[in-house]
mmCIF file of C-alpha atoms and ligand atoms in Angstrom:
data_model
loop_
_atom_site.group_PDB
_atom_site.id
_atom_site.type_symbol
_atom_site.label_atom_id
_atom_site.label_comp_id
_atom_site.label_asym_id
_atom_site.label_seq_id
_atom_site.Cartn_x
_atom_site.Cartn_y
_atom_site.Cartn_z
ATOM 1 C CA UNK A 16 -101.232 29.752 -7.766
ATOM 2 C CA UNK A 17 -104.865 30.494 -6.897
ATOM 3 C CA UNK A 18 -107.603 28.608 -8.732
ATOM 4 C CA UNK A 19 -108.800 31.874 -10.281
ATOM 5 C CA UNK A 20 -105.330 32.463 -11.747
ATOM 6 C CA UNK A 21 -105.189 28.865 -12.960
ATOM 7 C CA UNK A 22 -108.513 29.340 -14.766
ATOM 8 C CA UNK A 23 -107.332 32.556 -16.420
ATOM 9 C CA UNK A 24 -103.917 31.169 -17.381
ATOM 10 C CA UNK A 25 -105.220 27.896 -18.792
ATOM 11 C CA UNK A 26 -107.941 29.652 -20.815
ATOM 12 C CA UNK A 27 -105.336 31.999 -22.295
ATOM 13 C CA UNK A 28 -102.913 29.128 -22.999
ATOM 14 C CA UNK A 29 -105.435 27.152 -25.065
ATOM 15 C CA UNK A 30 -107.591 30.091 -26.198
ATOM 16 C CA UNK A 31 -110.908 28.539 -25.183
ATOM 17 C CA UNK A 32 -113.099 27.766 -22.168
ATOM 18 C CA UNK A 33 -114.159 24.185 -22.902
ATOM 19 C CA UNK A 34 -114.356 21.682 -20.079
ATOM 20 C CA UNK A 35 -114.138 18.155 -21.458
ATOM 21 C CA UNK A 36 -116.052 15.648 -19.367
ATOM 22 C CA UNK A 37 -114.495 12.225 -18.939
ATOM 23 C CA UNK A 38 -117.400 9.925 -18.054
ATOM 24 C CA UNK A 39 -116.598 6.519 -19.552
ATOM 25 C CA UNK A 40 -119.549 4.311 -20.424
ATOM 26 C CA UNK A 41 -117.969 0.879 -20.759
ATOM 27 C CA UNK A 42 -120.429 -0.465 -23.380
ATOM 28 C CA UNK A 43 -119.776 2.577 -25.561
ATOM 29 C CA UNK A 44 -115.991 2.170 -25.537
ATOM 30 C CA UNK A 45 -114.169 0.462 -28.402
ATOM 31 C CA UNK A 46 -111.977 -2.614 -28.075
ATOM 32 C CA UNK A 47 -111.811 -5.567 -25.768
ATOM 33 C CA UNK A 48 -110.565 -6.199 -22.263
ATOM 34 C CA UNK A 49 -111.485 -5.323 -18.705
ATOM 35 C CA UNK A 50 -113.216 -1.992 -18.013
ATOM 36 C CA UNK A 51 -109.926 -0.561 -16.746
ATOM 37 C CA UNK A 52 -108.083 -1.676 -19.904
ATOM 38 C CA UNK A 53 -110.807 -0.270 -22.162
ATOM 39 C CA UNK A 54 -110.805 3.090 -20.368
ATOM 40 C CA UNK A 55 -107.030 3.237 -20.485
ATOM 41 C CA UNK A 56 -106.692 2.358 -24.141
ATOM 42 C CA UNK A 57 -109.473 4.693 -25.257
ATOM 43 C CA UNK A 58 -108.327 7.795 -23.400
ATOM 44 C CA UNK A 59 -104.684 7.142 -24.281
ATOM 45 C CA UNK A 60 -105.629 7.015 -27.995
ATOM 46 C CA UNK A 61 -107.906 10.048 -27.734
ATOM 47 C CA UNK A 62 -105.417 12.198 -25.802
ATOM 48 C CA UNK A 63 -102.644 11.229 -28.257
ATOM 49 C CA UNK A 64 -104.790 12.362 -31.195
ATOM 50 C CA UNK A 65 -105.751 15.596 -29.433
ATOM 51 C CA UNK A 66 -102.090 16.298 -28.715
ATOM 52 C CA UNK A 67 -101.065 15.444 -32.273
ATOM 53 C CA UNK A 68 -103.688 17.817 -33.685
ATOM 54 C CA UNK A 69 -102.926 20.569 -31.169
ATOM 55 C CA UNK A 70 -106.381 20.495 -29.553
ATOM 56 C CA UNK A 71 -106.799 21.120 -25.856
ATOM 57 C CA UNK A 72 -109.765 22.056 -23.725
ATOM 58 C CA UNK A 73 -109.310 24.440 -20.799
ATOM 59 C CA UNK A 74 -110.400 21.909 -18.156
ATOM 60 C CA UNK A 75 -111.228 18.238 -17.726
ATOM 61 C CA UNK A 76 -114.051 16.917 -15.582
ATOM 62 C CA UNK A 77 -114.173 13.263 -14.617
ATOM 63 C CA UNK A 78 -117.355 12.392 -12.733
ATOM 64 C CA UNK A 79 -116.264 10.052 -9.943
ATOM 65 C CA UNK A 80 -119.422 7.917 -10.140
ATOM 66 C CA UNK A 81 -118.482 6.556 -13.565
ATOM 67 C CA UNK A 82 -115.296 5.143 -12.056
ATOM 68 C CA UNK A 83 -116.293 4.091 -8.534
ATOM 69 C CA UNK A 84 -119.289 2.196 -9.957
ATOM 70 C CA UNK A 85 -116.758 -0.122 -11.582
ATOM 71 C CA UNK A 86 -115.178 -1.043 -8.238
ATOM 72 C CA UNK A 87 -116.254 -4.144 -6.350
ATOM 73 C CA UNK A 88 -114.767 -3.237 -2.971
ATOM 74 C CA UNK A 89 -116.153 -6.265 -1.146
ATOM 75 C CA UNK A 90 -114.158 -8.391 -3.564
ATOM 76 C CA UNK A 91 -110.995 -6.324 -3.239
ATOM 77 C CA UNK A 92 -111.517 -4.954 -6.733
ATOM 78 C CA UNK A 93 -110.758 -1.246 -7.097
ATOM 79 C CA UNK A 94 -110.248 -1.294 -10.822
ATOM 80 C CA UNK A 95 -112.643 1.616 -11.428
ATOM 81 C CA UNK A 96 -110.754 3.845 -9.011
ATOM 82 C CA UNK A 97 -107.510 2.610 -10.527
ATOM 83 C CA UNK A 98 -108.817 3.573 -13.952
ATOM 84 C CA UNK A 99 -109.447 7.085 -12.621
ATOM 85 C CA UNK A 100 -105.834 7.161 -11.353
ATOM 86 C CA UNK A 101 -104.676 6.118 -14.838
ATOM 87 C CA UNK A 102 -106.732 8.890 -16.464
ATOM 88 C CA UNK A 103 -105.463 11.533 -14.019
ATOM 89 C CA UNK A 104 -101.873 10.391 -14.647
ATOM 90 C CA UNK A 105 -102.445 10.684 -18.397
ATOM 91 C CA UNK A 106 -103.830 14.205 -17.990
ATOM 92 C CA UNK A 107 -100.722 15.215 -16.011
ATOM 93 C CA UNK A 108 -98.564 13.937 -18.867
ATOM 94 C CA UNK A 109 -100.555 15.112 -21.882
ATOM 95 C CA UNK A 110 -102.105 18.340 -20.602
ATOM 96 C CA UNK A 111 -100.014 19.907 -17.832
ATOM 97 C CA UNK A 112 -101.421 23.178 -16.518
ATOM 98 C CA UNK A 113 -105.001 22.314 -17.479
ATOM 99 C CA UNK A 114 -107.281 22.187 -14.420
ATOM 100 C CA UNK A 115 -108.978 18.970 -13.410
ATOM 101 C CA UNK A 116 -112.416 19.267 -11.796
ATOM 102 C CA UNK A 117 -113.413 16.141 -9.913
ATOM 103 C CA UNK A 118 -117.195 16.046 -10.109
ATOM 104 C CA UNK A 119 -118.242 14.328 -6.886
ATOM 105 C CA UNK A 120 -121.041 16.596 -5.566
ATOM 106 C CA UNK A 121 -120.265 16.125 -1.883
ATOM 107 C CA UNK A 122 -121.395 18.238 1.102
ATOM 108 C CA UNK A 123 -122.097 17.075 4.672
ATOM 109 C CA UNK A 124 -121.699 18.151 8.291
ATOM 110 C CA UNK A 125 -118.411 20.011 8.649
ATOM 111 C CA UNK A 126 -116.125 17.217 9.808
ATOM 112 C CA UNK A 127 -117.516 14.832 7.185
ATOM 113 C CA UNK A 128 -117.158 17.522 4.507
ATOM 114 C CA UNK A 129 -113.529 17.888 5.538
ATOM 115 C CA UNK A 130 -112.979 14.208 4.777
ATOM 116 C CA UNK A 131 -114.602 14.660 1.371
ATOM 117 C CA UNK A 132 -112.356 17.671 0.733
ATOM 118 C CA UNK A 133 -109.320 15.569 1.649
ATOM 119 C CA UNK A 134 -110.594 12.873 -0.719
ATOM 120 C CA UNK A 135 -110.918 15.272 -3.687
ATOM 121 C CA UNK A 136 -107.937 17.555 -3.154
ATOM 122 C CA UNK A 137 -105.291 15.705 -1.125
ATOM 123 C CA UNK A 138 -105.939 12.153 -2.337
ATOM 124 C CA UNK A 139 -107.158 12.548 -5.896
ATOM 125 C CA UNK A 140 -105.141 15.724 -6.410
ATOM 126 C CA UNK A 141 -107.974 17.553 -8.194
ATOM 127 C CA UNK A 142 -107.748 21.309 -8.752
ATOM 128 C CA UNK A 143 -111.454 21.705 -8.070
ATOM 129 C CA UNK A 144 -114.512 19.760 -7.059
ATOM 130 C CA UNK A 145 -118.310 20.071 -7.029
ATOM 131 C CA UNK A 146 -120.504 20.240 -3.915
ATOM 132 C CA UNK A 147 -124.127 20.645 -2.921
ATOM 133 C CA UNK A 148 -125.136 23.740 -0.884
ATOM 134 C CA UNK A 149 -128.102 21.978 0.695
ATOM 135 C CA UNK A 150 -126.538 21.583 4.143
ATOM 136 C CA UNK A 151 -125.458 25.202 4.365
ATOM 137 C CA UNK A 152 -122.389 27.261 5.131
ATOM 138 C CA UNK A 153 -120.656 24.940 7.608
ATOM 139 C CA UNK A 154 -120.882 22.112 5.079
ATOM 140 C CA UNK A 155 -119.277 24.269 2.366
ATOM 141 C CA UNK A 156 -116.375 25.899 4.178
ATOM 142 C CA UNK A 157 -114.219 22.775 4.740
ATOM 143 C CA UNK A 158 -113.804 22.671 0.942
ATOM 144 C CA UNK A 159 -112.419 26.223 0.832
ATOM 145 C CA UNK A 160 -108.747 25.375 0.387
ATOM 146 C CA UNK A 161 -106.533 28.325 -0.527
ATOM 147 C CA UNK A 162 -105.474 27.118 -3.987
ATOM 148 C CA UNK A 163 -108.484 24.999 -4.977
ATOM 149 C CA UNK A 164 -111.797 25.563 -6.732
ATOM 150 C CA UNK A 165 -115.209 24.578 -5.381
ATOM 151 C CA UNK A 166 -118.237 24.623 -7.657
ATOM 152 C CA UNK A 167 -121.452 24.802 -5.666
ATOM 153 C CA UNK A 168 -124.626 23.494 -7.317
ATOM 154 C CA UNK A 169 -126.491 26.708 -8.065
ATOM 155 C CA UNK A 170 -128.975 26.063 -10.903
ATOM 156 C CA UNK A 171 -128.439 22.599 -12.331
ATOM 157 C CA UNK A 172 -129.016 21.457 -15.909
ATOM 158 C CA UNK A 173 -131.289 18.476 -15.250
ATOM 159 C CA UNK A 174 -135.044 18.652 -15.983
ATOM 160 C CA UNK A 175 -135.913 18.065 -12.315
ATOM 161 C CA UNK A 176 -133.613 20.805 -11.043
ATOM 162 C CA UNK A 177 -136.421 23.370 -10.947
ATOM 163 C CA UNK A 178 -138.479 21.388 -8.429
ATOM 164 C CA UNK A 179 -136.457 22.763 -5.517
ATOM 165 C CA UNK A 180 -134.123 25.320 -7.090
ATOM 166 C CA UNK A 181 -136.949 27.465 -8.494
ATOM 167 C CA UNK A 182 -139.087 27.487 -5.353
ATOM 168 C CA UNK A 183 -139.894 31.069 -4.442
ATOM 169 C CA UNK A 184 -138.673 32.130 -1.038
ATOM 170 C CA UNK A 185 -138.684 35.245 1.105
ATOM 171 C CA UNK A 186 -135.250 36.866 1.454
ATOM 172 C CA UNK A 187 -133.927 35.411 4.711
ATOM 173 C CA UNK A 188 -132.145 38.697 5.613
ATOM 174 C CA UNK A 189 -134.486 41.617 4.841
ATOM 175 C CA UNK A 190 -137.670 39.543 4.493
ATOM 176 C CA UNK A 191 -138.895 41.867 1.748
ATOM 177 C CA UNK A 192 -137.920 40.434 -1.615
ATOM 178 C CA UNK A 193 -139.218 37.168 -2.983
ATOM 179 C CA UNK A 194 -137.043 35.235 -5.405
ATOM 180 C CA UNK A 195 -136.190 31.685 -6.483
ATOM 181 C CA UNK A 196 -134.056 29.556 -4.201
ATOM 182 C CA UNK A 197 -131.228 29.495 -6.771
ATOM 183 C CA UNK A 198 -130.942 33.274 -6.345
ATOM 184 C CA UNK A 199 -130.501 32.806 -2.597
ATOM 185 C CA UNK A 200 -127.813 30.212 -3.343
ATOM 186 C CA UNK A 201 -126.092 32.707 -5.665
ATOM 187 C CA UNK A 202 -126.182 35.326 -2.869
ATOM 188 C CA UNK A 203 -124.659 32.810 -0.442
ATOM 189 C CA UNK A 204 -121.919 31.869 -2.929
ATOM 190 C CA UNK A 205 -121.071 35.532 -3.590
ATOM 191 C CA UNK A 206 -120.951 36.372 0.089
ATOM 192 C CA UNK A 207 -118.698 33.396 0.935
ATOM 193 C CA UNK A 208 -116.482 34.019 -2.099
ATOM 194 C CA UNK A 209 -115.505 37.447 -0.733
ATOM 195 C CA UNK A 210 -113.371 35.690 1.882
ATOM 196 C CA UNK A 211 -112.744 32.432 0.020
ATOM 197 C CA UNK A 212 -111.402 32.999 -3.478
ATOM 198 C CA UNK A 213 -112.113 29.978 -5.665
ATOM 199 C CA UNK A 214 -115.703 29.350 -4.600
ATOM 200 C CA UNK A 215 -117.809 29.114 -7.720
ATOM 201 C CA UNK A 216 -121.118 27.914 -9.116
ATOM 202 C CA UNK A 217 -122.547 25.138 -11.280
ATOM 203 C CA UNK A 218 -125.087 26.710 -13.616
ATOM 204 C CA UNK A 219 -126.629 24.601 -16.369
ATOM 205 C CA UNK A 220 -126.737 25.625 -20.032
ATOM 206 C CA UNK A 221 -130.260 24.268 -20.408
ATOM 207 C CA UNK A 222 -132.020 27.287 -18.851
ATOM 208 C CA UNK A 223 -130.480 30.178 -20.713
ATOM 209 C CA UNK A 224 -132.475 33.053 -19.141
ATOM 210 C CA UNK A 225 -131.582 31.858 -15.655
ATOM 211 C CA UNK A 226 -127.957 31.463 -16.686
ATOM 212 C CA UNK A 227 -128.011 35.063 -17.963
ATOM 213 C CA UNK A 228 -129.461 36.363 -14.682
ATOM 214 C CA UNK A 229 -126.873 34.486 -12.624
ATOM 215 C CA UNK A 230 -123.966 35.515 -14.905
ATOM 216 C CA UNK A 231 -125.056 39.150 -14.597
ATOM 217 C CA UNK A 232 -125.053 38.878 -10.813
ATOM 218 C CA UNK A 233 -121.596 37.211 -10.791
ATOM 219 C CA UNK A 234 -120.030 39.652 -13.282
ATOM 220 C CA UNK A 235 -117.035 41.413 -11.695
ATOM 221 C CA UNK A 236 -117.187 39.223 -8.592
ATOM 222 C CA UNK A 237 -114.479 36.678 -9.562
ATOM 223 C CA UNK A 238 -116.824 33.727 -9.228
ATOM 224 C CA UNK A 239 -115.957 30.769 -11.468
ATOM 225 C CA UNK A 240 -118.888 29.215 -13.331
ATOM 226 C CA UNK A 241 -119.003 25.573 -14.417
ATOM 227 C CA UNK A 242 -121.663 25.213 -17.103
ATOM 228 C CA UNK A 243 -122.780 21.668 -17.968
ATOM 229 C CA UNK A 244 -125.676 20.726 -20.222
ATOM 230 C CA UNK A 245 -124.164 21.500 -23.626
ATOM 231 C CA UNK A 246 -124.225 18.688 -26.209
ATOM 232 C CA UNK A 247 -126.183 15.620 -25.102
ATOM 233 C CA UNK A 248 -128.547 17.609 -22.860
ATOM 234 C CA UNK A 249 -129.391 20.063 -25.619
ATOM 235 C CA UNK A 250 -127.783 23.284 -24.365
ATOM 236 C CA UNK A 251 -126.144 25.522 -26.955
ATOM 237 C CA UNK A 252 -122.514 26.594 -26.521
ATOM 238 C CA UNK A 253 -123.059 29.612 -28.794
ATOM 239 C CA UNK A 254 -125.978 30.811 -26.658
ATOM 240 C CA UNK A 255 -123.967 30.357 -23.468
ATOM 241 C CA UNK A 256 -121.002 32.297 -24.881
ATOM 242 C CA UNK A 257 -123.311 35.106 -26.045
ATOM 243 C CA UNK A 258 -125.033 35.179 -22.635
ATOM 244 C CA UNK A 259 -121.751 35.385 -20.712
ATOM 245 C CA UNK A 260 -120.335 38.092 -22.949
ATOM 246 C CA UNK A 261 -123.626 39.984 -23.011
ATOM 247 C CA UNK A 262 -123.808 40.092 -19.218
ATOM 248 C CA UNK A 263 -120.214 41.284 -18.847
ATOM 249 C CA UNK A 264 -119.034 38.100 -17.139
ATOM 250 C CA UNK A 265 -115.267 37.423 -17.392
ATOM 251 C CA UNK A 266 -115.404 34.400 -19.695
ATOM 252 C CA UNK A 267 -111.935 33.177 -18.691
ATOM 253 C CA UNK A 268 -113.497 32.196 -15.358
ATOM 254 C CA UNK A 269 -116.195 30.076 -17.035
ATOM 255 C CA UNK A 270 -115.913 26.501 -18.211
ATOM 256 C CA UNK A 271 -118.518 25.111 -20.587
ATOM 257 C CA UNK A 272 -118.757 21.374 -20.078
ATOM 258 C CA UNK A 273 -119.694 18.631 -22.483
ATOM 259 C CA UNK A 274 -119.035 14.997 -21.639
ATOM 260 C CA UNK A 275 -120.687 12.170 -23.603
ATOM 261 C CA UNK A 276 -120.992 14.254 -26.803
ATOM 262 C CA UNK A 277 -117.187 14.498 -26.888
ATOM 263 C CA UNK A 278 -116.247 10.939 -25.920
ATOM 264 C CA UNK A 279 -119.095 8.654 -27.056
ATOM 265 C CA UNK A 280 -121.765 10.547 -29.015
ATOM 266 C CA UNK A 281 -122.856 7.250 -30.607
ATOM 267 C CA UNK A 282 -124.367 6.423 -27.177
ATOM 268 C CA UNK A 283 -125.796 2.869 -27.256
ATOM 269 C CA UNK A 284 -125.254 2.282 -30.978
ATOM 270 C CA UNK A 285 -122.314 0.065 -32.003
ATOM 271 C CA UNK A 286 -118.992 1.884 -31.763
ATOM 272 C CA UNK A 287 -118.270 3.272 -35.254
ATOM 273 C CA UNK A 288 -114.947 2.465 -36.910
ATOM 274 C CA UNK A 289 -113.991 6.117 -37.168
ATOM 275 C CA UNK A 290 -114.762 6.776 -33.490
ATOM 276 C CA UNK A 291 -111.621 8.863 -32.913
ATOM 277 C CA UNK A 292 -112.364 11.091 -35.911
ATOM 278 C CA UNK A 293 -115.893 11.631 -34.589
ATOM 279 C CA UNK A 294 -114.646 12.570 -31.111
ATOM 280 C CA UNK A 295 -112.000 14.905 -32.541
ATOM 281 C CA UNK A 296 -114.555 16.597 -34.800
ATOM 282 C CA UNK A 297 -116.885 17.262 -31.854
ATOM 283 C CA UNK A 298 -114.081 18.449 -29.568
ATOM 284 C CA UNK A 299 -112.709 20.807 -32.244
ATOM 285 C CA UNK A 300 -116.155 22.166 -32.973
ATOM 286 C CA UNK A 301 -116.822 22.941 -29.302
ATOM 287 C CA UNK A 302 -113.368 24.475 -28.888
ATOM 288 C CA UNK A 303 -114.091 26.706 -31.866
ATOM 289 C CA UNK A 304 -117.462 27.816 -30.458
ATOM 290 C CA UNK A 305 -115.953 28.499 -27.020
ATOM 291 C CA UNK A 306 -112.840 30.360 -28.115
ATOM 292 C CA UNK A 307 -111.863 33.540 -26.315
HETATM 293 O O1 LIG B 422 -126.162 20.479 -13.301
HETATM 294 C C1 LIG B 422 -125.380 19.581 -13.606
HETATM 295 C C2 LIG B 422 -124.301 19.228 -12.814
HETATM 296 C C3 LIG B 422 -123.446 18.249 -13.252
HETATM 297 N N1 LIG B 422 -123.632 17.606 -14.431
HETATM 298 C C4 LIG B 422 -122.643 16.591 -14.844
HETATM 299 O O2 LIG B 422 -122.013 17.017 -16.060
HETATM 300 C C5 LIG B 422 -121.849 15.922 -16.951
HETATM 301 C C6 LIG B 422 -122.724 16.126 -18.163
HETATM 302 O O3 LIG B 422 -122.650 15.047 -19.052
HETATM 303 P P1 LIG B 422 -123.174 15.147 -20.579
HETATM 304 O O4 LIG B 422 -122.814 13.810 -21.151
HETATM 305 O O5 LIG B 422 -122.476 16.279 -21.256
HETATM 306 O O6 LIG B 422 -124.647 15.361 -20.527
HETATM 307 C C7 LIG B 422 -122.199 14.669 -16.139
HETATM 308 O O7 LIG B 422 -121.033 14.241 -15.474
HETATM 309 C C8 LIG B 422 -123.196 15.211 -15.134
HETATM 310 O O8 LIG B 422 -123.243 14.425 -13.954
HETATM 311 C C9 LIG B 422 -124.706 17.949 -15.204
HETATM 312 O O9 LIG B 422 -124.934 17.384 -16.292
HETATM 313 N N2 LIG B 422 -125.550 18.934 -14.767
#
């Protein structure tokens, strides 16, 4: 099945377009034990509750950094990577058919990119990954597997994203129009996606007018959009849904991501006793806002 079909099918199956981020912050997790044990116990409990209450997002997005930072490779300790294996195994069991996006933001010279593609798709078994466009077309294409998704950083959600992404440039082809760099990236994504179905874009929820402009450009082009920045970063899911619908973008191809607000909204405060209820409430509320 192509990634585009997987996105459409999974959205229809769960009737929403939420992407649940899985970025464990060890200090914010309940219970005792090693980081791997804490991650395991927490997600096992949370996924059980979600299953029990019939709640499912339409994608999951572990960010690899939150796991690999727990490894101590020079001491033969790969417990962070093992924790990611545990989480991926749980997702297979609890949520079959729901895409997993491994957020690793790679992108390099072609043969190095190919190794990163092998890492994400063949080794971790992800359905999709994230990459940077900064090194250009030859750095992107090794990720274009037939049945996988590739989200290219287009207009990111972080406050510093504008420093480069909003620089005004002269159109490199006709040298007439002037527009922000993120528009040139969108043009590149759309042109590559004609021959490589599954290439998509990361567009943050924190700059709603820019998101609207990009969604309008992608409408009817079968370009998946991964939209982080909702929840902890202040983006509004309702505004994103209205923007996508308003611009005629096929919402089944979008995934609206929230990570910490769904798994540890208490941030650095002590873990509350009713932590599972809090997570479930936030997940259900986002699912409701992002329903088809
Ligand atoms: O533009 C981007 C690209 C990626 N991210 C990632 O998404 C999650 C967001 O976490 P929250 O806790 O919901 O803020 C995280 O993994 C980021 O690395 C992004 O935020 N913005």
